[in-house]
Coordinates of C-alpha atoms and ligand atoms in Angstrom, one line a residue:
M469 CA 20.7 -22.1 -1.5
T470 CA 20.3 -19.5 1.2
I471 CA 17.3 -19.2 3.4
E472 CA 18.4 -16.3 5.6
T473 CA 20.6 -13.3 5.6
S474 CA 23.7 -13.2 7.6
E475 CA 22.4 -10.5 9.8
S476 CA 19.2 -12.4 10.7
V477 CA 20.9 -15.6 11.8
E478 CA 23.9 -16.3 14.0
S479 CA 23.7 -20.0 14.2
A480 CA 21.3 -22.7 13.0
D481 CA 19.7 -22.8 16.5
D482 CA 18.3 -19.3 16.4
R483 CA 17.3 -19.5 12.8
P484 CA 13.9 -17.7 12.6
K485 CA 11.0 -20.0 12.2
L486 CA 9.9 -20.1 8.6
D487 CA 6.3 -19.2 7.7
F488 CA 4.3 -22.0 6.2
I489 CA 5.0 -21.0 2.6
R490 CA 8.7 -20.8 3.2
Q491 CA 8.6 -24.1 5.0
I492 CA 6.9 -25.7 2.0
V493 CA 9.6 -24.2 -0.3
A494 CA 12.4 -25.4 2.0
D495 CA 10.9 -28.9 2.1
D496 CA 10.5 -29.0 -1.7
I497 CA 14.2 -28.0 -2.1
A498 CA 15.2 -30.6 0.5
A499 CA 13.2 -33.3 -1.4
A500 CA 14.6 -32.0 -4.8
T501 CA 11.1 -31.5 -6.1
Q502 CA 11.5 -30.0 -9.6
D503 CA 15.2 -30.4 -9.1
G504 CA 15.0 -28.0 -6.1
R505 CA 14.2 -25.2 -8.5
V506 CA 12.1 -22.3 -7.2
Q507 CA 10.1 -20.1 -9.5
T508 CA 7.4 -17.8 -8.3
R509 CA 5.5 -15.0 -10.0
F510 CA 3.6 -11.8 -9.0
P511 CA 0.5 -11.7 -11.2
P512 CA -1.3 -8.4 -11.0
E513 CA -4.2 -7.5 -13.3
P514 CA -3.4 -4.2 -14.8
N515 CA -6.8 -2.7 -13.9
G516 CA -5.6 -0.2 -11.2
Y517 CA -2.6 0.9 -9.1
L518 CA -1.0 -1.4 -6.6
H519 CA -1.9 -1.0 -3.0
I520 CA -0.4 -2.1 0.4
G521 CA -2.2 -5.5 0.1
H522 CA -0.2 -6.1 -3.1
A523 CA 3.0 -5.2 -1.2
K524 CA 2.4 -8.2 1.0
S525 CA 2.1 -10.5 -2.0
I526 CA 5.2 -8.8 -3.7
C527 CA 7.3 -9.2 -0.6
L528 CA 6.3 -12.8 -0.4
N529 CA 6.8 -13.8 -4.0
F530 CA 10.0 -11.9 -4.6
G531 CA 11.2 -12.5 -1.1
V532 CA 10.8 -16.3 -1.4
A533 CA 12.7 -16.2 -4.8
N534 CA 15.5 -14.1 -3.4
E535 CA 15.9 -16.1 -0.2
F536 CA 15.8 -19.5 -1.8
G537 CA 18.0 -18.7 -4.8
G538 CA 15.0 -18.8 -7.1
K539 CA 13.4 -16.6 -9.7
C540 CA 10.3 -14.4 -9.7
N541 CA 8.4 -13.2 -12.8
L542 CA 6.2 -10.2 -13.1
R543 CA 3.2 -11.4 -15.0
F544 CA 0.4 -9.2 -16.0
D545 CA -2.8 -11.1 -15.8
D546 CA -4.3 -9.1 -18.7
T547 CA -7.2 -11.3 -19.9
N548 CA -9.9 -8.7 -19.3
P549 CA -9.6 -6.1 -22.0
T550 CA -12.4 -3.7 -20.9
K551 CA -10.9 -2.9 -17.5
E552 CA -7.2 -2.8 -18.3
D553 CA -4.8 -0.2 -19.5
V554 CA -1.1 0.5 -20.2
E555 CA -1.2 3.3 -17.6
Y556 CA -1.6 0.6 -15.0
V557 CA 1.1 -1.7 -16.6
E558 CA 3.6 1.1 -16.3
S559 CA 2.7 2.2 -12.8
I560 CA 2.8 -1.4 -11.5
Q561 CA 6.4 -1.8 -12.8
E562 CA 7.4 1.5 -11.2
D563 CA 5.9 0.6 -7.9
I564 CA 7.5 -2.8 -7.7
R565 CA 10.9 -1.3 -8.5
W566 CA 10.4 1.4 -5.9
L567 CA 9.6 -1.3 -3.3
G568 CA 13.1 -2.6 -4.1
F569 CA 12.4 -5.7 -6.2
D570 CA 13.2 -6.6 -9.7
W571 CA 11.7 -9.4 -11.8
D572 CA 13.5 -12.1 -13.8
G573 CA 10.9 -12.4 -16.6
L574 CA 8.4 -9.7 -17.6
R575 CA 5.4 -11.6 -19.0
F576 CA 1.9 -11.0 -20.1
A577 CA -0.9 -13.6 -20.1
S578 CA -1.9 -12.1 -23.4
D579 CA 1.4 -13.4 -24.9
Y580 CA 0.0 -16.9 -24.3
F581 CA -3.4 -16.4 -26.0
E582 CA -2.4 -18.6 -29.0
Q583 CA -1.1 -21.3 -26.7
L584 CA -4.2 -21.1 -24.5
Y585 CA -6.4 -21.4 -27.6
E586 CA -4.5 -24.5 -28.8
W587 CA -4.9 -26.0 -25.3
A588 CA -8.6 -25.3 -25.4
C589 CA -8.8 -27.2 -28.7
Q590 CA -6.9 -30.0 -27.2
L591 CA -9.5 -30.3 -24.4
I592 CA -12.3 -30.2 -27.0
R593 CA -10.6 -33.0 -28.9
Q594 CA -10.2 -35.0 -25.7
G595 CA -13.9 -34.6 -25.0
D596 CA -13.1 -32.3 -22.0
A597 CA -14.6 -29.1 -23.3
Y598 CA -17.7 -28.0 -25.2
V599 CA -19.3 -24.9 -26.7
D600 CA -22.4 -24.0 -24.8
S601 CA -25.0 -21.7 -26.6
Q602 CA -27.2 -21.1 -23.6
S603 CA -27.7 -17.6 -22.3
T604 CA -25.8 -16.4 -19.3
E605 CA -29.0 -16.7 -17.2
E606 CA -29.6 -20.3 -18.4
I607 CA -26.0 -21.2 -17.6
R608 CA -26.3 -19.7 -14.1
A609 CA -29.6 -21.4 -13.4
G610 CA -28.2 -24.8 -14.6
R611 CA -25.3 -24.6 -12.2
G612 CA -27.5 -25.4 -9.2
T613 CA -26.7 -24.5 -5.7
A614 CA -24.6 -26.0 -2.9
A615 CA -27.6 -28.1 -1.8
H616 CA -28.8 -29.0 -5.3
P617 CA -26.8 -30.5 -8.2
G618 CA -26.7 -28.7 -11.5
T619 CA -28.3 -29.8 -14.7
D620 CA -26.6 -30.7 -17.9
S621 CA -26.6 -28.2 -20.7
P622 CA -28.5 -29.3 -23.8
D623 CA -25.2 -28.6 -25.7
R624 CA -23.1 -30.8 -23.4
D625 CA -23.0 -33.7 -25.9
R626 CA -22.1 -31.8 -29.0
S627 CA -19.7 -33.7 -31.1
V628 CA -16.0 -32.9 -31.1
E629 CA -16.2 -31.7 -34.7
E630 CA -19.1 -29.4 -34.0
N631 CA -17.3 -28.0 -31.0
L632 CA -14.1 -27.4 -32.9
D633 CA -16.0 -25.7 -35.7
L634 CA -18.0 -23.4 -33.3
F635 CA -15.0 -22.5 -31.3
A636 CA -13.0 -21.6 -34.4
R637 CA -15.9 -19.4 -35.5
M638 CA -16.1 -17.8 -32.1
R639 CA -12.5 -16.9 -32.6
A640 CA -13.1 -15.7 -36.1
G641 CA -15.6 -13.2 -34.9
E642 CA -18.7 -14.7 -36.4
F643 CA -20.8 -14.3 -33.2
A644 CA -21.8 -11.5 -30.9
D645 CA -20.9 -11.2 -27.2
G646 CA -22.7 -13.8 -25.1
E647 CA -23.8 -16.0 -28.0
H648 CA -21.6 -18.9 -27.0
V649 CA -19.1 -19.8 -24.4
L650 CA -16.6 -22.6 -24.1
R651 CA -17.0 -24.7 -20.9
A652 CA -14.9 -27.5 -19.4
K653 CA -16.8 -30.7 -19.3
I654 CA -16.3 -31.9 -15.7
D655 CA -19.3 -32.8 -13.5
M656 CA -22.6 -30.9 -13.1
A657 CA -23.3 -32.8 -9.9
S658 CA -19.9 -32.2 -8.3
K659 CA -20.2 -31.0 -4.7
H660 CA -17.6 -28.4 -5.7
L661 CA -19.5 -25.7 -7.6
I662 CA -16.3 -24.7 -9.3
L663 CA -16.2 -28.1 -11.1
R664 CA -19.7 -27.8 -12.5
D665 CA -18.5 -27.2 -16.1
P666 CA -16.8 -23.9 -15.5
L667 CA -16.4 -21.3 -18.2
M668 CA -13.1 -21.3 -20.1
Y669 CA -13.7 -18.7 -22.8
R670 CA -16.2 -15.9 -23.5
I671 CA -16.8 -13.7 -26.5
R672 CA -15.9 -10.1 -26.0
H673 CA -15.6 -7.8 -28.9
A674 CA -13.3 -5.3 -27.2
E675 CA -9.9 -3.8 -27.9
H676 CA -7.1 -5.1 -25.8
H677 CA -4.3 -2.8 -24.7
R678 CA -1.7 -5.1 -26.1
T679 CA -3.3 -7.4 -28.7
G680 CA -5.6 -4.8 -30.1
N681 CA -8.4 -6.4 -32.1
E682 CA -6.6 -9.6 -32.8
W683 CA -8.8 -11.5 -30.4
C684 CA -12.5 -11.4 -29.7
I685 CA -12.6 -14.4 -27.3
Y686 CA -10.8 -14.1 -24.0
P687 CA -9.9 -16.9 -21.5
M688 CA -11.4 -16.8 -18.1
Y689 CA -9.1 -16.4 -15.1
D690 CA -9.2 -20.1 -14.3
F691 CA -8.2 -21.1 -17.8
A692 CA -5.4 -18.5 -18.0
H693 CA -3.8 -18.4 -14.6
G694 CA -2.7 -22.0 -14.1
Q695 CA -1.7 -22.4 -17.7
S696 CA 0.4 -19.3 -17.6
D697 CA 2.1 -20.7 -14.4
A698 CA 2.8 -23.9 -16.3
I699 CA 4.2 -22.1 -19.3
E700 CA 6.6 -20.2 -17.0
Q701 CA 7.3 -23.4 -15.1
V702 CA 6.3 -21.8 -11.9
T703 CA 7.0 -24.2 -9.0
H704 CA 5.1 -22.3 -6.3
S705 CA 2.0 -20.3 -7.4
I706 CA 1.3 -18.2 -4.3
C707 CA -2.1 -16.5 -4.1
T708 CA -4.7 -15.3 -1.6
L709 CA -7.2 -17.6 0.2
E710 CA -10.2 -16.7 -1.9
F711 CA -8.6 -18.8 -4.6
E712 CA -8.6 -21.9 -2.4
T713 CA -11.7 -23.4 -4.1
H714 CA -10.2 -22.7 -7.5
R715 CA -7.3 -25.0 -6.7
R716 CA -9.2 -28.1 -7.8
L717 CA -9.9 -26.6 -11.2
Y718 CA -6.3 -25.4 -11.4
D719 CA -5.1 -29.0 -10.9
W720 CA -7.7 -30.4 -13.2
F721 CA -6.6 -28.3 -16.2
I722 CA -3.0 -29.1 -15.6
E723 CA -3.7 -32.8 -15.3
K724 CA -5.9 -33.0 -18.4
L725 CA -3.5 -31.0 -20.5
G726 CA -0.5 -32.9 -19.2
I727 CA 1.5 -29.7 -18.7
F728 CA 4.1 -28.5 -16.2
P729 CA 2.7 -29.4 -12.7
S730 CA 2.7 -25.9 -11.1
K731 CA 1.2 -26.0 -7.6
Q732 CA -1.0 -23.4 -6.0
Y733 CA -0.6 -22.3 -2.3
E734 CA -2.9 -19.8 -0.6
F735 CA -2.2 -17.3 2.2
S736 CA -4.5 -14.8 3.8
R737 CA -4.8 -11.4 2.3
L738 CA -4.0 -8.2 4.1
N739 CA -6.9 -6.3 5.5
L740 CA -6.1 -3.1 7.3
T741 CA -8.2 -1.1 9.7
Y742 CA -9.8 2.0 8.2
T743 CA -8.5 1.1 4.8
I744 CA -10.4 0.5 1.6
M745 CA -8.5 -2.2 -0.2
S746 CA -9.9 -3.1 -3.6
K747 CA -8.8 -1.6 -6.8
R748 CA -12.4 -1.3 -8.0
K749 CA -13.4 0.8 -5.0
L750 CA -10.2 2.8 -5.1
L751 CA -11.0 3.6 -8.8
E752 CA -14.4 4.8 -7.7
L753 CA -12.8 7.2 -5.2
V754 CA -10.5 8.5 -8.0
E755 CA -13.3 8.8 -10.5
S756 CA -15.7 10.5 -8.2
G757 CA -13.1 13.1 -7.2
A758 CA -13.3 12.1 -3.5
V759 CA -9.5 12.0 -3.6
D760 CA -6.9 13.8 -5.6
G761 CA -5.9 10.8 -7.9
W762 CA -4.4 7.4 -7.3
D763 CA -1.5 9.0 -5.5
D764 CA -3.5 11.1 -3.1
P765 CA -1.5 10.8 0.1
R766 CA -4.5 9.3 1.9
M767 CA -4.8 6.4 -0.6
P768 CA -3.4 3.0 0.5
T769 CA -1.8 2.7 -3.0
L770 CA 1.9 2.4 -3.1
C771 CA 2.1 5.7 -5.1
G772 CA -0.1 7.4 -2.5
L773 CA 2.0 6.0 0.4
R774 CA 5.2 7.2 -1.4
R775 CA 3.8 10.7 -1.9
R776 CA 2.8 10.7 1.7
G777 CA 6.4 10.0 2.7
Y778 CA 6.4 6.2 3.2
T779 CA 9.7 4.5 2.5
P780 CA 10.1 1.2 0.8
E781 CA 12.0 0.1 3.9
A782 CA 9.1 0.8 6.1
I783 CA 6.6 -1.1 3.9
R784 CA 8.9 -4.1 3.6
G785 CA 9.5 -4.0 7.4
F786 CA 5.7 -3.9 7.9
C787 CA 5.3 -6.9 5.6
D788 CA 8.0 -8.8 7.5
E789 CA 6.3 -8.1 10.8
I790 CA 2.8 -9.2 9.8
G791 CA 4.1 -12.4 8.4
V792 CA 2.3 -15.0 6.3
T793 CA -0.5 -17.2 7.6
R794 CA -3.7 -18.9 6.5
Y795 CA -5.9 -17.0 8.9
N796 CA -7.9 -14.1 7.7
S797 CA -7.6 -11.2 10.1
L798 CA -7.7 -7.5 10.4
T799 CA -4.3 -5.8 10.8
N800 CA -4.2 -2.6 12.8
M801 CA -3.2 0.5 10.7
A802 CA -1.1 1.5 13.7
L803 CA 1.3 -1.3 12.8
L804 CA 2.0 0.2 9.4
E805 CA 2.4 3.7 10.9
N806 CA 4.8 2.3 13.5
A807 CA 6.9 0.7 10.8
L808 CA 7.4 4.1 9.2
R809 CA 8.2 5.7 12.5
S810 CA 10.9 3.2 13.3
D811 CA 12.5 3.6 9.9
L812 CA 12.4 7.4 9.9
N813 CA 13.5 7.7 13.5
K814 CA 16.9 6.3 12.4
R815 CA 17.1 8.2 9.1
A816 CA 15.1 11.3 8.9
E817 CA 16.8 14.6 9.8
R818 CA 15.2 16.8 12.4
R819 CA 14.1 20.3 11.7
M820 CA 11.9 23.0 13.3
A821 CA 8.6 24.1 11.9
V822 CA 5.6 25.8 13.4
L823 CA 2.2 24.8 12.2
K824 CA 0.0 27.3 14.0
P825 CA 2.3 30.3 14.6
L826 CA 2.1 32.7 17.6
K827 CA 4.6 35.5 17.5
V828 CA 6.8 36.1 20.5
V829 CA 8.8 39.3 20.8
I830 CA 11.9 39.0 22.9
T831 CA 12.0 42.5 24.3
N832 CA 15.6 42.4 25.7
Y833 CA 17.1 41.0 22.5
P834 CA 18.8 43.7 20.4
E835 CA 16.7 45.1 17.6
G836 CA 17.8 44.4 14.1
E837 CA 20.3 41.7 15.2
S838 CA 20.3 38.0 14.7
E839 CA 22.7 35.0 15.2
E840 CA 23.1 31.5 14.1
L841 CA 22.8 28.6 16.6
E842 CA 24.0 25.1 16.1
A843 CA 21.4 22.4 16.0
I844 CA 21.7 18.6 15.8
N845 CA 20.4 17.0 12.6
N846 CA 19.7 13.6 13.9
P847 CA 20.4 12.5 17.5
E848 CA 20.1 8.8 16.3
D849 CA 22.8 9.3 13.7
A850 CA 25.9 11.3 14.5
A851 CA 27.0 11.2 10.9
A852 CA 24.0 13.5 10.0
G853 CA 26.0 16.3 11.6
T854 CA 24.7 19.7 12.6
R855 CA 23.3 22.8 10.9
M856 CA 22.9 26.5 11.8
V857 CA 19.5 27.9 12.7
P858 CA 18.9 31.7 12.7
F859 CA 17.6 33.3 15.9
S860 CA 16.4 36.8 16.3
R861 CA 14.2 39.2 18.4
E862 CA 11.0 37.9 16.9
I863 CA 10.2 34.3 16.8
Y864 CA 7.1 32.1 16.3
I865 CA 6.1 29.3 18.6
E866 CA 3.1 26.9 18.4
Q867 CA -0.2 28.4 19.5
D868 CA -0.8 25.2 21.5
D869 CA 2.4 25.8 23.4
F870 CA 0.9 28.8 25.2
L871 CA -1.9 28.9 27.7
E872 CA -2.9 32.1 29.6
D873 CA -4.5 30.3 32.5
A874 CA -2.2 27.3 32.6
P875 CA -2.7 24.5 35.1
R876 CA 0.3 23.5 37.1
K877 CA 1.2 20.6 34.9
F878 CA 1.2 22.6 31.7
F879 CA 5.0 22.6 31.1
R880 CA 5.0 25.0 28.3
L881 CA 4.7 28.8 28.1
A882 CA 2.4 30.8 30.3
P883 CA 2.5 34.3 31.8
G884 CA 5.5 34.5 34.2
R885 CA 6.8 31.0 33.3
E886 CA 10.1 30.1 31.9
V887 CA 10.8 27.5 29.1
R888 CA 13.7 26.5 27.0
L889 CA 13.7 27.2 23.2
R890 CA 15.3 24.2 21.6
Y891 CA 19.0 24.8 20.8
A892 CA 18.6 28.5 21.9
Y893 CA 17.8 30.2 25.2
F894 CA 15.5 30.1 28.2
I895 CA 12.7 32.7 27.8
T896 CA 10.1 34.0 30.3
C897 CA 6.7 35.3 29.2
T898 CA 6.2 38.8 30.4
D899 CA 3.1 40.1 28.5
V900 CA 0.2 38.9 26.6
I901 CA -1.1 41.0 23.7
K902 CA -4.7 40.6 22.7
N903 CA -6.9 41.9 19.9
D904 CA -10.3 43.6 20.4
A905 CA -12.0 40.2 20.4
G906 CA -9.8 39.2 23.3
E907 CA -7.8 36.7 21.4
V908 CA -4.1 36.3 22.1
V909 CA -2.2 37.7 19.1
E910 CA 1.4 38.2 20.4
L911 CA 3.5 37.5 23.4
H912 CA 6.3 39.4 24.9
A913 CA 9.1 37.7 26.6
T914 CA 12.7 38.2 27.9
Y915 CA 15.6 35.8 27.3
D916 CA 18.5 34.9 29.5
P917 CA 21.7 35.3 27.4
A918 CA 23.6 33.0 29.8
T919 CA 21.4 30.0 28.8
K920 CA 22.7 30.0 25.2
G921 CA 22.6 26.4 23.8
G922 CA 19.9 25.4 26.3
D923 CA 21.3 25.2 29.8
A924 CA 21.5 27.6 32.7
P925 CA 25.0 28.0 34.2
D926 CA 23.3 28.4 37.7
G927 CA 21.8 24.9 37.2
R928 CA 18.2 26.1 37.3
K929 CA 15.8 23.8 35.5
V930 CA 12.9 24.3 33.2
K931 CA 10.4 21.6 32.5
G932 CA 9.4 22.5 28.9
T933 CA 11.4 22.7 25.7
L934 CA 9.6 24.3 22.7
H935 CA 10.4 24.3 19.0
W936 CA 10.4 27.7 17.3
V937 CA 11.4 29.5 14.2
S938 CA 12.9 33.0 13.7
A939 CA 10.1 35.2 12.3
P940 CA 12.1 37.2 9.8
H941 CA 14.0 34.2 8.5
A942 CA 11.1 31.6 8.4
V943 CA 9.6 30.5 5.1
P944 CA 5.9 30.3 4.8
V945 CA 4.5 26.9 3.7
E946 CA 1.4 24.9 3.5
V947 CA 1.2 21.7 5.6
R948 CA -1.4 19.0 5.0
L949 CA -2.5 16.8 7.8
Y950 CA -4.2 13.5 7.0
D951 CA -6.5 11.1 8.8
H952 CA -8.0 7.8 7.7
L953 CA -10.1 7.8 4.5
S954 CA -12.7 5.6 6.1
Q955 CA -14.3 6.3 9.5
V956 CA -15.2 2.6 9.8
E957 CA -12.6 0.4 11.4
D958 CA -13.5 -2.9 9.7
L959 CA -14.6 -2.4 6.2
S960 CA -15.0 -6.0 5.5
K961 CA -18.1 -5.8 7.5
I962 CA -19.6 -3.4 5.0
L963 CA -21.5 -5.4 2.5
D964 CA -21.0 -4.7 -1.1
E965 CA -24.6 -3.8 -1.5
Q966 CA -24.4 -1.0 1.1
D967 CA -23.1 2.2 -0.2
W968 CA -19.6 2.0 1.3
K969 CA -18.9 5.6 0.4
T970 CA -21.1 6.6 3.4
C971 CA -18.1 5.3 5.4
L972 CA -15.8 8.0 4.1
N973 CA -14.3 10.3 6.7
E974 CA -15.1 13.9 5.8
H975 CA -12.2 15.2 7.8
S976 CA -9.5 13.1 6.3
L977 CA -7.6 16.2 5.0
E978 CA -6.8 19.3 7.0
S979 CA -4.8 21.9 5.2
L980 CA -2.8 24.5 7.2
T981 CA -1.8 27.3 4.9
D982 CA 0.1 29.6 7.3
C983 CA 2.9 27.5 8.6
R984 CA 6.5 28.6 9.0
I985 CA 9.6 26.5 8.6
E986 CA 13.3 27.2 9.4
P987 CA 15.1 28.2 6.2
S988 CA 17.1 25.0 5.8
L989 CA 13.9 23.1 5.4
A990 CA 13.0 24.9 2.2
E991 CA 15.9 23.1 0.5
I992 CA 14.8 19.6 1.4
P993 CA 14.2 17.8 -1.9
V994 CA 10.6 16.7 -2.6
G995 CA 9.9 13.2 -1.4
T996 CA 12.4 13.3 1.4
P997 CA 10.9 12.8 4.8
V998 CA 12.0 14.9 7.8
Q999 CA 11.0 15.1 11.4
F1000 CA 9.5 18.3 12.5
E1001 CA 10.6 18.4 16.1
R1002 CA 7.8 17.5 18.5
L1003 CA 5.3 17.2 15.7
G1004 CA 5.9 14.2 13.5
Y1005 CA 7.4 13.2 10.1
F1006 CA 6.6 15.4 7.1
T1007 CA 7.5 15.1 3.5
P1008 CA 7.6 17.8 0.8
D1009 CA 4.8 17.0 -1.6
A1010 CA 6.0 15.9 -5.0
R1011 CA 3.0 17.3 -6.8
S1012 CA 1.8 20.5 -5.1
S1013 CA 5.1 22.0 -4.0
T1014 CA 6.3 25.0 -6.0
P1015 CA 9.7 26.8 -5.4
D1016 CA 7.7 29.7 -4.0
K1017 CA 5.5 27.7 -1.7
P1018 CA 6.5 24.3 -0.6
V1019 CA 3.7 22.0 0.6
F1020 CA 4.5 19.4 3.2
N1021 CA 2.5 16.2 3.8
R1022 CA 2.4 14.8 7.3
S1023 CA 3.6 11.3 6.8
V1024 CA 2.9 10.1 10.4
T1025 CA 2.7 11.6 13.8
L1026 CA 5.2 11.1 16.5
R1027 CA 2.7 9.7 18.9
D1028 CA 3.2 6.1 19.2
A1029 CA -0.4 4.8 19.0
W1030 CA 0.8 1.3 18.7
A1031 CA 2.9 1.3 21.9
K1032 CA 0.0 3.0 23.6
M1033 CA -2.4 0.3 22.4
Q1034 CA 0.0 -2.5 23.6
K1035 CA 0.1 -0.8 27.0
G1036 CA -3.6 -0.6 27.0
K1037 CA -3.8 -4.3 26.2
Q1038 CA -1.5 -5.2 29.1
N1039 CA -3.6 -3.2 31.4
G1040 CA -6.6 -5.3 30.3
K1041 CA -8.3 -2.4 28.4
Ligands
LIG1840 P1 -8.2 -6.0 -5.8 O1 -9.3 -6.8 -5.3 O2 -7.7 -5.0 -5.0 O3 -8.4 -5.6 -7.2 P2 -6.9 -8.3 -6.8 O4 -6.7 -9.5 -6.0 O5 -7.9 -8.4 -7.8 O6 -7.0 -7.1 -5.8 P3 -4.7 -8.6 -8.5 O7 -4.1 -7.6 -9.4 O8 -5.4 -9.7 -9.1 O9 -5.6 -7.8 -7.5 O10 -3.6 -9.2 -7.5 C1 -2.3 -9.5 -7.8 C2 -1.8 -10.4 -6.7 O11 -1.9 -9.6 -5.4 C3 -2.7 -11.6 -6.4 O12 -1.9 -12.7 -6.3 C4 -3.5 -11.3 -5.2 O13 -3.8 -12.4 -4.5 C5 -2.5 -10.4 -4.4 N1 -3.3 -9.5 -3.6 C6 -4.2 -8.6 -3.9 N2 -4.7 -8.0 -2.8 C7 -4.1 -8.5 -1.7 C8 -4.1 -8.3 -0.3 N3 -5.0 -7.4 0.2 N4 -3.3 -9.0 0.5 C9 -2.4 -9.8 -0.1 N5 -2.3 -10.1 -1.4 C10 -3.1 -9.4 -2.2
LIG1841 MG1 -8.2 -9.5 -9.4

């Protein structure tokens, strides 16, 4: 059994404190509960694509299994035929693998339908379940409220024989949807509403993506989940806090059936600022065309984050950092962004690109000539080496890097001022060319050949260093800048009844179609994040890029909003 990696721990004393789930697992191993065996599972319903919230659950379930020498199954909770699809079954597997995990068993709750049916019959025979023929409304009304006990169904005392017969006929397809349900016979007066004769099966004449039309009755979540755990001998069934009240029922079924005693543990789900985190709502965004599919780079889905340029390492690092607790809270999106920054800072190569080009003609540079200048690929990683960047008489700089009437503290280009061009020369702005509308369209400058490589032999200093590209060599590209999909910070405050789509940020996508990149950037394979010097991390888009016109997604800015926020906090802001 290992509970930590060699890097994370030097000695037993500075062993990182385990989160409460890992502590339970460690204690169970120490007590040899279930012979010290650890079996977890990740149980998605294949009704949508995985999102960053699922990543938290994946990292926990697979992480616990890996760290404690256990096993983790991927189990599709596919008991709801009308909402599920093989498209989702496939994407979920792809996303888990991409995150860096692999499952021991690949399971489907639908594989257990026959076993679940037999167990339902067992409960009927034991007098623990009955067929109820009331309407949905009658059943709801009979359940009572927190303050008032429920009332027994008139069908509650049906004989075992009658129940078995009706249940078999439900299965055989003799009844229409809603005509009967199977309920557990527990206690209509229980103070726990979940125990007031919960539904176990409903009739649903619908084609299932795996079992086709074999079944027309489907188990409810509560009668499928715990039993599937027991079949797979799951020792630690880890789920989110909203299932806490279900635990009583989970245990009740296991006890009545006398099956493997899986145990359920709950942790708080991930909520992120400005992020819509529900497959149902994300599906609405996709279907309404508000986004460009499940993998739109603004989506919090794993495929969206991947297309945006997020790395599995960044997402796993984020999940590590937020930890696992039982307190519901709202996690700042800046934390996720920062996890990407710190991963890419180590690994992403640096390049130069100009998003809003302004031409500069270097009037004392020989016409028709050019040269190659050496540039460092990654100052954080010497092994990344260097590359050659072309330089010539005409270059582009960023429009924002020039101001005609610049204040003293503007350390960029302005008339008469000198700046450094990264890896190239010092230049001084000599003329400003304007169009008839008075807009700056071009600059003239002179360069100092003695400053080649970026330093002046006479020791004179410049405050600003600008990125640039050589105009005749640069490749035109489109760059897409993204902002939060939601303009509301805490979406959990938005009630379901309210139209949450009014929270959408209309300016979440800005497309810049006239950007220029240095030639070596055109060769970066799609999906590989790079740093555009001074601008942020960008990734060639896997879907929209063509050989003629690459499209880059801004993955994350360089600005460290998180550090800034922390500083603000320290200053009591
Ligand atoms: P959604 O509401 O987005 O559809 P879900 O809970 O219905 O999510 P499932 O496919 O049932 O999605 O979830 C699979 C597993 O992922 C469950 O164990 C669930 O608790 C967990 N999970 C889902 N969302 C989150 C989240 N935001 N944070 C942590 N775990 C989550
Ligand atoms: Mg669900």
